[in-house]
PDB file of C-alpha atoms in Angstrom:
ATOM      1  CA  MET A   1     -13.085  27.035 -89.305  1.00 49.00           C
ATOM      2  CA  SER A   2     -10.249  26.092 -87.092  1.00 62.00           C
ATOM      3  CA  ASP A   3      -9.579  22.428 -85.993  1.00 93.00           C
ATOM      4  CA  LEU A   4     -10.708  20.798 -82.171  1.00 98.00           C
ATOM      5  CA  VAL A   5      -7.712  20.285 -80.435  1.00 98.00           C
ATOM      6  CA  LEU A   6      -7.533  18.852 -76.912  1.00 98.00           C
ATOM      7  CA  HIS A   7      -4.774  18.630 -74.752  1.00 98.00           C
ATOM      8  CA  GLY A   8      -5.832  16.295 -72.082  1.00 98.00           C
ATOM      9  CA  TYR A   9      -5.097  13.035 -70.035  1.00 97.00           C
ATOM     10  CA  TRP A  10      -7.778   9.304 -70.049  1.00 97.00           C
ATOM     11  CA  ARG A  11      -7.279   9.103 -66.111  1.00 95.00           C
ATOM     12  CA  SER A  12      -8.312  13.137 -66.568  1.00 96.00           C
ATOM     13  CA  SER A  13     -11.325  13.640 -65.115  1.00 95.00           C
ATOM     14  CA  ALA A  14     -11.311  18.065 -65.967  1.00 97.00           C
ATOM     15  CA  SER A  15     -10.823  15.625 -69.409  1.00 98.00           C
ATOM     16  CA  TYR A  16     -13.038  13.385 -69.427  1.00 98.00           C
ATOM     17  CA  ARG A  17     -15.801  16.009 -68.838  1.00 98.00           C
ATOM     18  CA  VAL A  18     -15.007  18.263 -71.802  1.00 98.00           C
ATOM     19  CA  ARG A  19     -14.133  15.495 -73.818  1.00 98.00           C
ATOM     20  CA  ILE A  20     -18.223  14.609 -73.471  1.00 98.00           C
ATOM     21  CA  ALA A  21     -19.343  18.315 -74.099  1.00 98.00           C
ATOM     22  CA  LEU A  22     -17.232  17.719 -78.022  1.00 98.00           C
ATOM     23  CA  ASN A  23     -19.030  14.753 -77.825  1.00 98.00           C
ATOM     24  CA  LEU A  24     -22.601  15.442 -77.096  1.00 98.00           C
ATOM     25  CA  LYS A  25     -22.403  18.480 -79.597  1.00 98.00           C
ATOM     26  CA  LYS A  26     -20.796  16.787 -82.583  1.00 97.00           C
ATOM     27  CA  LEU A  27     -18.136  17.913 -82.422  1.00 98.00           C
ATOM     28  CA  SER A  28     -15.019  16.653 -84.122  1.00 97.00           C
ATOM     29  CA  TYR A  29     -10.760  17.329 -82.783  1.00 98.00           C
ATOM     30  CA  ARG A  30      -7.956  15.743 -81.743  1.00 97.00           C
ATOM     31  CA  GLN A  31      -6.008  14.945 -79.163  1.00 97.00           C
ATOM     32  CA  ILE A  32      -2.433  14.877 -77.242  1.00 98.00           C
ATOM     33  CA  THR A  33      -1.914  13.483 -74.079  1.00 97.00           C
ATOM     34  CA  HIS A  34      -0.399  14.710 -70.826  1.00 97.00           C
ATOM     35  CA  ASP A  35       0.742  11.327 -68.792  1.00 96.00           C
ATOM     36  CA  LEU A  36       0.176  13.265 -65.692  1.00 93.00           C
ATOM     37  CA  ARG A  37       2.205  10.478 -63.940  1.00 91.00           C
ATOM     38  CA  THR A  38       5.966  11.492 -65.406  1.00 94.00           C
ATOM     39  CA  GLY A  39       4.671  14.778 -65.255  1.00 92.00           C
ATOM     40  CA  GLU A  40       4.326  15.699 -68.624  1.00 95.00           C
ATOM     41  CA  GLN A  41       2.248  18.253 -68.113  1.00 94.00           C
ATOM     42  CA  THR A  42       4.429  20.241 -66.431  1.00 94.00           C
ATOM     43  CA  ASP A  43       7.116  20.673 -69.659  1.00 96.00           C
ATOM     44  CA  PRO A  44       7.356  23.670 -70.681  1.00 97.00           C
ATOM     45  CA  THR A  45       6.426  23.867 -75.149  1.00 96.00           C
ATOM     46  CA  TYR A  46       2.718  23.115 -72.935  1.00 98.00           C
ATOM     47  CA  ARG A  47       3.491  25.607 -70.006  1.00 97.00           C
ATOM     48  CA  ALA A  48       2.905  27.940 -73.118  1.00 97.00           C
ATOM     49  CA  ILE A  49      -0.226  26.779 -73.790  1.00 97.00           C
ATOM     50  CA  ALA A  50      -1.811  26.032 -70.165  1.00 97.00           C
ATOM     51  CA  PRO A  51       0.120  27.926 -67.897  1.00 97.00           C
ATOM     52  CA  ALA A  52      -1.430  26.379 -65.272  1.00 95.00           C
ATOM     53  CA  GLY A  53       0.468  23.365 -66.176  1.00 95.00           C
ATOM     54  CA  LEU A  54      -3.187  21.591 -65.788  1.00 95.00           C
ATOM     55  CA  VAL A  55      -5.564  19.334 -68.274  1.00 97.00           C
ATOM     56  CA  PRO A  56      -7.805  20.320 -70.356  1.00 98.00           C
ATOM     57  CA  ALA A  57      -6.762  22.980 -73.074  1.00 98.00           C
ATOM     58  CA  LEU A  58      -8.246  23.390 -75.719  1.00 98.00           C
ATOM     59  CA  GLU A  59      -6.926  24.642 -78.699  1.00 98.00           C
ATOM     60  CA  TRP A  60      -8.923  25.949 -80.748  1.00 97.00           C
ATOM     61  CA  GLY A  61      -7.182  28.850 -84.227  1.00 94.00           C
ATOM     62  CA  ASP A  62      -5.165  30.749 -82.302  1.00 94.00           C
ATOM     63  CA  HIS A  63      -6.546  30.479 -78.909  1.00 97.00           C
ATOM     64  CA  ALA A  64      -6.209  28.063 -76.106  1.00 97.00           C
ATOM     65  CA  PHE A  65      -8.642  28.131 -73.589  1.00 98.00           C
ATOM     66  CA  VAL A  66      -8.603  26.459 -70.085  1.00 98.00           C
ATOM     67  CA  GLN A  67     -10.768  24.965 -67.254  1.00 97.00           C
ATOM     68  CA  SER A  68     -12.560  22.903 -68.132  1.00 97.00           C
ATOM     69  CA  LEU A  69     -16.198  24.257 -67.092  1.00 97.00           C
ATOM     70  CA  ALA A  70     -14.759  27.099 -68.523  1.00 98.00           C
ATOM     71  CA  ILE A  71     -13.932  25.168 -72.106  1.00 98.00           C
ATOM     72  CA  LEU A  72     -17.514  24.021 -71.243  1.00 98.00           C
ATOM     73  CA  GLU A  73     -19.450  27.103 -71.418  1.00 98.00           C
ATOM     74  CA  TRP A  74     -17.173  28.713 -73.973  1.00 98.00           C
ATOM     75  CA  LEU A  75     -18.471  25.349 -76.256  1.00 98.00           C
ATOM     76  CA  GLU A  76     -22.426  26.450 -75.053  1.00 98.00           C
ATOM     77  CA  GLU A  77     -21.368  29.708 -76.456  1.00 97.00           C
ATOM     78  CA  TYR A  78     -20.392  28.968 -79.098  1.00 97.00           C
ATOM     79  CA  TRP A  79     -22.028  25.545 -80.461  1.00 98.00           C
ATOM     80  CA  PRO A  80     -25.804  26.173 -78.958  1.00 97.00           C
ATOM     81  CA  ASP A  81     -27.093  22.997 -80.157  1.00 97.00           C
ATOM     82  CA  PRO A  82     -27.525  20.535 -78.548  1.00 97.00           C
ATOM     83  CA  ALA A  83     -27.853  22.933 -75.730  1.00 98.00           C
ATOM     84  CA  LEU A  84     -25.799  21.515 -72.897  1.00 98.00           C
ATOM     85  CA  LEU A  85     -27.857  24.132 -69.808  1.00 98.00           C
ATOM     86  CA  PRO A  86     -31.940  24.464 -69.887  1.00 98.00           C
ATOM     87  CA  ARG A  87     -32.477  27.500 -71.125  1.00 96.00           C
ATOM     88  CA  ALA A  88     -34.365  29.492 -69.293  1.00 97.00           C
ATOM     89  CA  TYR A  89     -32.363  32.051 -65.908  1.00 97.00           C
ATOM     90  CA  GLU A  90     -33.570  29.901 -63.064  1.00 98.00           C
ATOM     91  CA  PRO A  91     -32.744  26.301 -64.120  1.00 98.00           C
ATOM     92  CA  ARG A  92     -28.698  27.503 -65.552  1.00 98.00           C
ATOM     93  CA  ALA A  93     -28.181  28.794 -62.428  1.00 98.00           C
ATOM     94  CA  ILE A  94     -29.378  24.985 -60.900  1.00 98.00           C
ATOM     95  CA  VAL A  95     -27.270  23.135 -63.595  1.00 98.00           C
ATOM     96  CA  ARG A  96     -24.158  26.104 -63.075  1.00 98.00           C
ATOM     97  CA  GLY A  97     -25.065  25.165 -59.199  1.00 98.00           C
ATOM     98  CA  MET A  98     -24.451  20.842 -59.745  1.00 98.00           C
ATOM     99  CA  ALA A  99     -21.681  21.193 -62.011  1.00 98.00           C
ATOM    100  CA  SER A 100     -20.091  23.352 -59.760  1.00 97.00           C
ATOM    101  CA  ILE A 101     -20.388  21.854 -56.673  1.00 96.00           C
ATOM    102  CA  LEU A 102     -18.210  19.017 -58.869  1.00 96.00           C
ATOM    103  CA  VAL A 103     -15.983  20.487 -60.184  1.00 95.00           C
ATOM    104  CA  ALA A 104     -15.075  23.084 -57.272  1.00 91.00           C
ATOM    105  CA  ASP A 105     -15.461  21.267 -53.978  1.00 89.00           C
ATOM    106  CA  ILE A 106     -15.108  17.278 -55.062  1.00 90.00           C
ATOM    107  CA  HIS A 107     -12.941  17.010 -56.837  1.00 84.00           C
ATOM    108  CA  PRO A 108     -10.317  19.821 -56.331  1.00 79.00           C
ATOM    109  CA  LEU A 109      -9.473  17.324 -52.649  1.00 75.00           C
ATOM    110  CA  ASN A 110      -9.310  14.704 -54.840  1.00 78.00           C
ATOM    111  CA  ASN A 111      -6.892  15.094 -57.965  1.00 77.00           C
ATOM    112  CA  LEU A 112      -3.695  13.339 -58.402  1.00 76.00           C
ATOM    113  CA  ARG A 113      -1.682  16.444 -56.958  1.00 79.00           C
ATOM    114  CA  VAL A 114      -2.899  16.756 -53.932  1.00 80.00           C
ATOM    115  CA  MET A 115      -3.253  12.589 -53.368  1.00 79.00           C
ATOM    116  CA  ASN A 116       0.222  13.409 -54.154  1.00 80.00           C
ATOM    117  CA  TYR A 117       1.020  15.806 -51.671  1.00 85.00           C
ATOM    118  CA  LEU A 118      -0.611  14.176 -49.137  1.00 84.00           C
ATOM    119  CA  LYS A 119       1.547  10.771 -49.959  1.00 83.00           C
ATOM    120  CA  SER A 120       4.663  13.194 -50.723  1.00 87.00           C
ATOM    121  CA  ASN A 121       4.874  15.592 -48.455  1.00 86.00           C
ATOM    122  CA  LEU A 122       2.179  15.208 -45.556  1.00 83.00           C
ATOM    123  CA  GLU A 123       3.727  11.649 -45.525  1.00 83.00           C
ATOM    124  CA  LEU A 124       0.270  10.195 -45.405  1.00 81.00           C
ATOM    125  CA  SER A 125      -0.464   6.439 -46.423  1.00 88.00           C
ATOM    126  CA  THR A 126      -1.335   5.580 -49.187  1.00 84.00           C
ATOM    127  CA  GLU A 127      -4.782   3.810 -47.752  1.00 86.00           C
ATOM    128  CA  ALA A 128      -4.367   7.024 -45.397  1.00 83.00           C
ATOM    129  CA  ALA A 129      -4.946   9.698 -48.325  1.00 79.00           C
ATOM    130  CA  HIS A 130      -7.170   7.390 -49.881  1.00 79.00           C
ATOM    131  CA  ALA A 131      -9.376   7.876 -47.275  1.00 82.00           C
ATOM    132  CA  TRP A 132      -8.863  11.265 -47.025  1.00 79.00           C
ATOM    133  CA  MET A 133     -10.191  11.576 -50.850  1.00 81.00           C
ATOM    134  CA  SER A 134     -12.925   9.539 -50.766  1.00 84.00           C
ATOM    135  CA  HIS A 135     -14.439  11.150 -47.229  1.00 87.00           C
ATOM    136  CA  TRP A 136     -14.475  14.944 -48.808  1.00 86.00           C
ATOM    137  CA  MET A 137     -15.748  12.995 -52.338  1.00 89.00           C
ATOM    138  CA  SER A 138     -18.727  11.512 -50.328  1.00 91.00           C
ATOM    139  CA  GLU A 139     -19.558  15.362 -48.535  1.00 93.00           C
ATOM    140  CA  GLY A 140     -19.509  16.033 -51.769  1.00 93.00           C
ATOM    141  CA  LEU A 141     -21.479  13.709 -53.939  1.00 97.00           C
ATOM    142  CA  ALA A 142     -23.246  13.707 -50.452  1.00 97.00           C
ATOM    143  CA  ALA A 143     -25.247  16.987 -51.684  1.00 96.00           C
ATOM    144  CA  LEU A 144     -25.396  16.303 -55.485  1.00 98.00           C
ATOM    145  CA  GLU A 145     -27.560  13.704 -54.537  1.00 98.00           C
ATOM    146  CA  ALA A 146     -29.949  16.113 -52.119  1.00 98.00           C
ATOM    147  CA  MET A 147     -30.434  18.294 -55.624  1.00 98.00           C
ATOM    148  CA  ILE A 148     -30.639  15.321 -58.100  1.00 98.00           C
ATOM    149  CA  ALA A 149     -33.570  13.995 -55.794  1.00 98.00           C
ATOM    150  CA  ARG A 150     -34.909  17.909 -56.069  1.00 98.00           C
ATOM    151  CA  TYR A 151     -34.457  18.412 -59.090  1.00 98.00           C
ATOM    152  CA  GLY A 152     -33.503  15.697 -61.733  1.00 98.00           C
ATOM    153  CA  GLY A 153     -35.637  13.427 -64.056  1.00 98.00           C
ATOM    154  CA  ASP A 154     -33.492  10.789 -66.549  1.00 97.00           C
ATOM    155  CA  TYR A 155     -30.751  12.381 -66.010  1.00 98.00           C
ATOM    156  CA  ALA A 156     -29.315  14.956 -63.365  1.00 98.00           C
ATOM    157  CA  PHE A 157     -31.067  17.736 -64.385  1.00 98.00           C
ATOM    158  CA  GLY A 158     -34.283  17.228 -65.641  1.00 98.00           C
ATOM    159  CA  ASP A 159     -34.646  14.793 -68.909  1.00 98.00           C
ATOM    160  CA  GLN A 160     -32.302  15.999 -70.944  1.00 98.00           C
ATOM    161  CA  LEU A 161     -28.394  15.632 -70.069  1.00 98.00           C
ATOM    162  CA  THR A 162     -26.638  18.676 -69.842  1.00 98.00           C
ATOM    163  CA  MET A 163     -23.464  20.293 -68.051  1.00 98.00           C
ATOM    164  CA  ALA A 164     -24.180  18.951 -64.589  1.00 98.00           C
ATOM    165  CA  ASP A 165     -23.745  15.109 -66.334  1.00 98.00           C
ATOM    166  CA  CYS A 166     -21.179  15.949 -68.322  1.00 98.00           C
ATOM    167  CA  CYS A 167     -19.285  16.964 -65.053  1.00 98.00           C
ATOM    168  CA  LEU A 168     -21.456  13.503 -62.651  1.00 98.00           C
ATOM    169  CA  VAL A 169     -19.796  10.858 -64.694  1.00 98.00           C
ATOM    170  CA  PRO A 170     -16.065  10.904 -64.806  1.00 98.00           C
ATOM    171  CA  GLN A 171     -16.874  12.244 -60.835  1.00 96.00           C
ATOM    172  CA  VAL A 172     -18.560   9.216 -60.373  1.00 97.00           C
ATOM    173  CA  TYR A 173     -16.091   7.535 -62.102  1.00 96.00           C
ATOM    174  CA  ASN A 174     -12.939   9.156 -60.464  1.00 93.00           C
ATOM    175  CA  ALA A 175     -15.283   8.134 -56.552  1.00 94.00           C
ATOM    176  CA  GLU A 176     -15.790   4.313 -58.920  1.00 94.00           C
ATOM    177  CA  ARG A 177     -12.277   4.259 -58.114  1.00 90.00           C
ATOM    178  CA  PHE A 178     -10.779   5.094 -54.816  1.00 88.00           C
ATOM    179  CA  GLY A 179     -14.143   2.650 -53.292  1.00 90.00           C
ATOM    180  CA  VAL A 180     -16.357   4.767 -52.562  1.00 93.00           C
ATOM    181  CA  ASP A 181     -20.102   3.274 -52.096  1.00 94.00           C
ATOM    182  CA  ILE A 182     -22.168   4.671 -54.907  1.00 95.00           C
ATOM    183  CA  SER A 183     -25.234   2.698 -54.020  1.00 95.00           C
ATOM    184  CA  ARG A 184     -25.677   4.957 -51.194  1.00 95.00           C
ATOM    185  CA  PHE A 185     -26.638   7.571 -53.319  1.00 98.00           C
ATOM    186  CA  ARG A 186     -29.526   6.540 -55.368  1.00 98.00           C
ATOM    187  CA  HIS A 187     -31.288   9.430 -57.537  1.00 98.00           C
ATOM    188  CA  LEU A 188     -27.674   9.214 -58.854  1.00 98.00           C
ATOM    189  CA  GLY A 189     -26.270   6.722 -59.499  1.00 98.00           C
ATOM    190  CA  ALA A 190     -29.951   5.985 -61.802  1.00 98.00           C
ATOM    191  CA  ALA A 191     -28.452   9.543 -64.040  1.00 98.00           C
ATOM    192  CA  THR A 192     -25.117   8.092 -64.238  1.00 98.00           C
ATOM    193  CA  ALA A 193     -26.255   5.208 -65.193  1.00 98.00           C
ATOM    194  CA  ARG A 194     -28.357   7.064 -68.000  1.00 98.00           C
ATOM    195  CA  ALA A 195     -25.696   8.764 -68.919  1.00 98.00           C
ATOM    196  CA  ARG A 196     -23.157   6.075 -69.233  1.00 98.00           C
ATOM    197  CA  ALA A 197     -25.850   4.641 -71.464  1.00 98.00           C
ATOM    198  CA  HIS A 198     -25.986   7.569 -74.167  1.00 98.00           C
ATOM    199  CA  PRO A 199     -23.269   6.552 -77.401  1.00 98.00           C
ATOM    200  CA  ALA A 200     -21.307  10.245 -76.651  1.00 98.00           C
ATOM    201  CA  VAL A 201     -21.063   9.775 -72.973  1.00 98.00           C
ATOM    202  CA  ALA A 202     -20.009   6.292 -73.737  1.00 98.00           C
ATOM    203  CA  ALA A 203     -17.119   7.105 -76.650  1.00 98.00           C
ATOM    204  CA  ALA A 204     -15.528   9.479 -74.084  1.00 98.00           C
ATOM    205  CA  HIS A 205     -15.018   6.984 -70.998  1.00 98.00           C
ATOM    206  CA  PRO A 206     -10.948   7.551 -70.526  1.00 98.00           C
ATOM    207  CA  ASP A 207     -10.476   3.671 -70.860  1.00 97.00           C
ATOM    208  CA  LEU A 208     -11.538   3.954 -74.412  1.00 98.00           C
ATOM    209  CA  GLN A 209      -9.360   6.884 -75.297  1.00 98.00           C
ATOM    210  CA  PRO A 210      -5.670   6.691 -77.464  1.00 96.00           C
ATOM    211  CA  ASP A 211      -3.377   6.747 -75.081  1.00 96.00           C
ATOM    212  CA  ALA A 212      -5.107   4.712 -72.264  1.00 97.00           C
ATOM    213  CA  ASP A 213      -3.223   2.603 -70.835  1.00 95.00           C
ATOM    214  CA  PRO A 214      -3.750  -1.382 -72.406  1.00 91.00           C
ATOM    215  CA  ALA A 215      -6.180  -3.793 -70.557  1.00 79.00           C
TER     216      ALA A 215
END
Protein backbone atom coordinates (compact mmCIF):
# COMPACT_ATOMS: atom_id res chain seq x y z
CA MET A 1 0.00 0.00 0.00
CA SER A 2 1.24 3.46 -0.88
CA ASP A 3 2.04 5.94 1.83
CA LEU A 4 -0.50 8.63 2.63
CA VAL A 5 0.88 12.15 2.33
CA LEU A 6 -1.15 15.00 3.78
CA HIS A 7 -0.46 18.45 2.38
CA GLY A 8 -1.72 20.97 4.89
CA TYR A 9 -1.01 23.70 7.35
CA TRP A 10 -1.10 23.39 11.11
CA ARG A 11 -3.84 25.98 11.69
CA SER A 12 -5.96 25.13 8.66
CA SER A 13 -9.28 23.84 9.96
CA ALA A 14 -9.82 21.83 6.76
CA SER A 15 -6.48 20.07 7.31
CA TYR A 16 -7.42 19.59 10.96
CA ARG A 17 -10.57 17.68 9.89
CA VAL A 18 -8.53 15.25 7.83
CA ARG A 19 -5.95 14.73 10.59
CA ILE A 20 -8.75 13.78 12.98
CA ALA A 21 -10.18 11.24 10.54
CA LEU A 22 -6.78 9.74 9.76
CA ASN A 23 -6.04 9.42 13.47
CA LEU A 24 -9.42 7.89 14.27
CA LYS A 25 -8.85 5.28 11.58
CA LYS A 26 -5.33 4.70 12.91
CA LEU A 27 -3.71 5.42 9.55
CA SER A 28 -0.11 6.53 9.37
CA TYR A 29 0.65 9.52 7.18
CA ARG A 30 3.40 11.98 6.39
CA GLN A 31 2.75 15.70 6.50
CA ILE A 32 4.00 18.36 4.10
CA THR A 33 3.30 21.91 5.18
CA HIS A 34 2.35 24.90 3.04
CA ASP A 35 2.39 28.12 5.05
CA LEU A 36 -0.80 29.94 4.10
CA ARG A 37 0.48 33.20 5.55
CA THR A 38 3.29 33.41 3.00
CA GLY A 39 1.33 31.99 0.06
CA GLU A 40 3.25 28.72 -0.24
CA GLN A 41 0.02 27.02 -1.31
CA THR A 42 0.06 29.02 -4.56
CA ASP A 43 3.43 27.64 -5.67
CA PRO A 44 3.13 25.98 -9.11
CA THR A 45 4.60 22.75 -7.77
CA TYR A 46 1.79 22.44 -5.26
CA ARG A 47 -0.83 23.60 -7.76
CA ALA A 48 0.18 20.63 -9.91
CA ILE A 49 -1.12 18.51 -7.01
CA ALA A 50 -4.03 20.73 -5.94
CA PRO A 51 -5.02 23.04 -8.82
CA ALA A 52 -7.06 25.41 -6.64
CA GLY A 53 -4.03 26.07 -4.46
CA LEU A 54 -5.87 25.16 -1.27
CA VAL A 55 -5.10 22.79 1.58
CA PRO A 56 -5.57 20.01 2.34
CA ALA A 57 -4.63 17.60 -0.39
CA LEU A 58 -4.07 13.95 0.30
CA GLU A 59 -1.72 11.99 -1.96
CA TRP A 60 -2.00 8.23 -2.23
CA GLY A 61 -0.08 6.46 -4.93
CA ASP A 62 -0.80 8.18 -8.24
CA HIS A 63 -3.83 9.99 -6.86
CA ALA A 64 -4.20 13.38 -5.23
CA PHE A 65 -7.49 14.05 -3.46
CA VAL A 66 -8.68 17.58 -2.67
CA GLN A 67 -11.50 19.11 -0.61
CA SER A 68 -11.62 17.88 2.97
CA LEU A 69 -15.14 16.48 2.88
CA ALA A 70 -14.38 14.46 -0.26
CA ILE A 71 -11.23 13.18 1.45
CA LEU A 72 -13.23 12.15 4.52
CA GLU A 73 -15.70 10.29 2.29
CA TRP A 74 -12.87 8.49 0.49
CA LEU A 75 -11.25 7.47 3.76
CA GLU A 76 -14.60 6.16 4.95
CA GLU A 77 -15.10 4.11 1.81
CA TYR A 78 -11.57 2.72 1.67
CA TRP A 79 -11.08 2.15 5.41
CA PRO A 80 -14.63 1.72 6.75
CA ASP A 81 -13.62 0.73 10.28
CA PRO A 82 -14.03 2.44 12.61
CA ALA A 83 -17.00 3.96 10.85
CA LEU A 84 -17.38 7.73 10.73
CA LEU A 85 -20.86 7.47 9.22
CA PRO A 86 -23.81 5.55 10.70
CA ARG A 87 -24.88 2.40 8.90
CA ALA A 88 -28.53 3.36 8.30
CA TYR A 89 -29.36 5.69 5.43
CA GLU A 90 -31.32 8.32 7.37
CA PRO A 91 -28.71 8.84 10.11
CA ARG A 92 -25.98 8.97 7.45
CA ALA A 93 -27.82 11.80 5.72
CA ILE A 94 -28.20 13.68 9.01
CA VAL A 95 -24.48 13.40 9.79
CA ARG A 96 -23.60 14.52 6.28
CA GLY A 97 -25.95 17.48 6.75
CA MET A 98 -24.19 18.44 9.98
CA ALA A 99 -20.82 18.21 8.30
CA SER A 100 -22.06 20.29 5.38
CA ILE A 101 -23.25 23.09 7.67
CA LEU A 102 -19.72 23.29 9.03
CA VAL A 103 -17.85 22.81 5.76
CA ALA A 104 -20.12 24.61 3.29
CA ASP A 105 -22.09 27.19 5.30
CA ILE A 106 -19.63 28.32 7.98
CA HIS A 107 -16.05 27.67 6.92
CA PRO A 108 -15.99 29.40 3.52
CA LEU A 109 -16.89 32.68 5.23
CA ASN A 110 -14.14 32.58 7.81
CA ASN A 111 -11.02 31.27 6.11
CA LEU A 112 -7.81 33.20 5.62
CA ARG A 113 -8.32 34.23 2.01
CA VAL A 114 -11.75 35.71 2.84
CA MET A 115 -10.32 37.63 5.77
CA ASN A 116 -7.49 38.95 3.60
CA TYR A 117 -9.98 40.06 0.94
CA LEU A 118 -12.16 41.85 3.49
CA LYS A 119 -9.16 43.73 4.82
CA SER A 120 -7.21 44.38 1.63
CA ASN A 121 -9.89 44.78 -1.03
CA LEU A 122 -12.85 46.07 0.97
CA GLU A 123 -10.60 47.98 3.37
CA LEU A 124 -12.30 46.73 6.51
CA SER A 125 -10.40 47.11 9.74
CA THR A 126 -9.18 43.95 11.43
CA GLU A 127 -11.86 44.42 14.07
CA ALA A 128 -14.63 44.83 11.49
CA ALA A 129 -13.44 41.83 9.47
CA HIS A 130 -13.38 39.68 12.61
CA ALA A 131 -16.87 40.88 13.58
CA TRP A 132 -18.19 39.99 10.10
CA MET A 133 -16.69 36.51 10.29
CA SER A 134 -17.83 35.94 13.86
CA HIS A 135 -21.40 36.82 12.90
CA TRP A 136 -21.56 34.12 10.24
CA MET A 137 -19.86 31.58 12.47
CA SER A 138 -22.46 32.24 15.17
CA GLU A 139 -25.31 31.88 12.69
CA GLY A 140 -24.09 28.50 11.51
CA LEU A 141 -23.24 27.22 14.96
CA ALA A 142 -26.73 28.14 16.17
CA ALA A 143 -28.22 25.93 13.46
CA LEU A 144 -25.89 23.10 14.41
CA GLU A 145 -26.74 23.53 18.09
CA ALA A 146 -30.37 22.76 17.26
CA MET A 147 -29.39 19.61 15.38
CA ILE A 148 -27.08 18.39 18.13
CA ALA A 149 -29.81 19.04 20.70
CA ARG A 150 -32.07 16.73 18.68
CA TYR A 151 -29.66 14.05 17.52
CA GLY A 152 -26.62 14.27 19.77
CA GLY A 153 -25.51 11.94 22.54
CA ASP A 154 -21.98 11.83 23.80
CA TYR A 155 -20.97 13.43 20.51
CA ALA A 156 -22.56 15.53 17.78
CA PHE A 157 -24.63 12.59 16.54
CA GLY A 158 -25.29 9.78 18.97
CA ASP A 159 -22.62 8.19 21.11
CA GLN A 160 -19.95 7.51 18.50
CA LEU A 161 -17.56 9.94 16.84
CA THR A 162 -18.63 10.68 13.30
CA MET A 163 -17.70 12.82 10.35
CA ALA A 164 -19.69 15.61 12.01
CA ASP A 165 -17.24 15.68 14.92
CA CYS A 166 -14.28 15.69 12.52
CA CYS A 167 -15.66 18.97 11.17
CA LEU A 168 -17.05 20.40 14.41
CA VAL A 169 -13.89 20.36 16.51
CA PRO A 170 -11.83 22.43 14.02
CA GLN A 171 -14.65 24.92 13.53
CA VAL A 172 -14.97 25.50 17.25
CA TYR A 173 -11.21 26.02 17.37
CA ASN A 174 -11.65 28.71 14.71
CA ALA A 175 -14.59 30.28 16.49
CA GLU A 176 -12.68 30.51 19.75
CA ARG A 177 -9.79 32.21 17.97
CA PHE A 178 -12.21 34.90 16.80
CA GLY A 179 -13.82 35.36 20.18
CA VAL A 180 -17.16 33.66 19.49
CA ASP A 181 -18.93 32.82 22.77
CA ILE A 182 -19.32 29.05 22.51
CA SER A 183 -20.99 28.88 25.95
CA ARG A 184 -24.21 30.00 24.23
CA PHE A 185 -24.34 26.63 22.49
CA ARG A 186 -24.72 24.18 25.36
CA HIS A 187 -25.14 20.93 23.45
CA LEU A 188 -22.55 21.82 20.84
CA GLY A 189 -20.03 22.81 23.51
CA ALA A 190 -20.51 19.58 25.45
CA ALA A 191 -20.14 17.43 22.33
CA THR A 192 -16.99 19.33 21.35
CA ALA A 193 -15.45 18.90 24.80
CA ARG A 194 -16.01 15.15 24.76
CA ALA A 195 -14.64 14.83 21.25
CA ARG A 196 -11.54 16.84 22.15
CA ALA A 197 -10.84 14.45 25.00
CA HIS A 198 -10.53 11.48 22.64
CA PRO A 199 -6.80 10.71 22.14
CA ALA A 200 -7.05 10.57 18.33
CA VAL A 201 -8.77 13.95 18.21
CA ALA A 202 -6.42 15.48 20.75
CA ALA A 203 -3.38 14.39 18.72
CA ALA A 204 -4.71 16.29 15.69
CA HIS A 205 -4.74 19.63 17.52
CA PRO A 206 -2.95 22.38 15.58
CA ASP A 207 -0.51 23.16 18.39
CA LEU A 208 0.81 19.58 18.28
CA GLN A 209 1.66 19.55 14.57
CA PRO A 210 5.30 19.58 13.41
CA ASP A 211 4.86 22.89 11.56
CA ALA A 212 3.12 24.72 14.42
CA ASP A 213 4.51 28.06 15.52
CA PRO A 214 6.63 27.89 18.66
CA ALA A 215 4.57 28.37 21.80
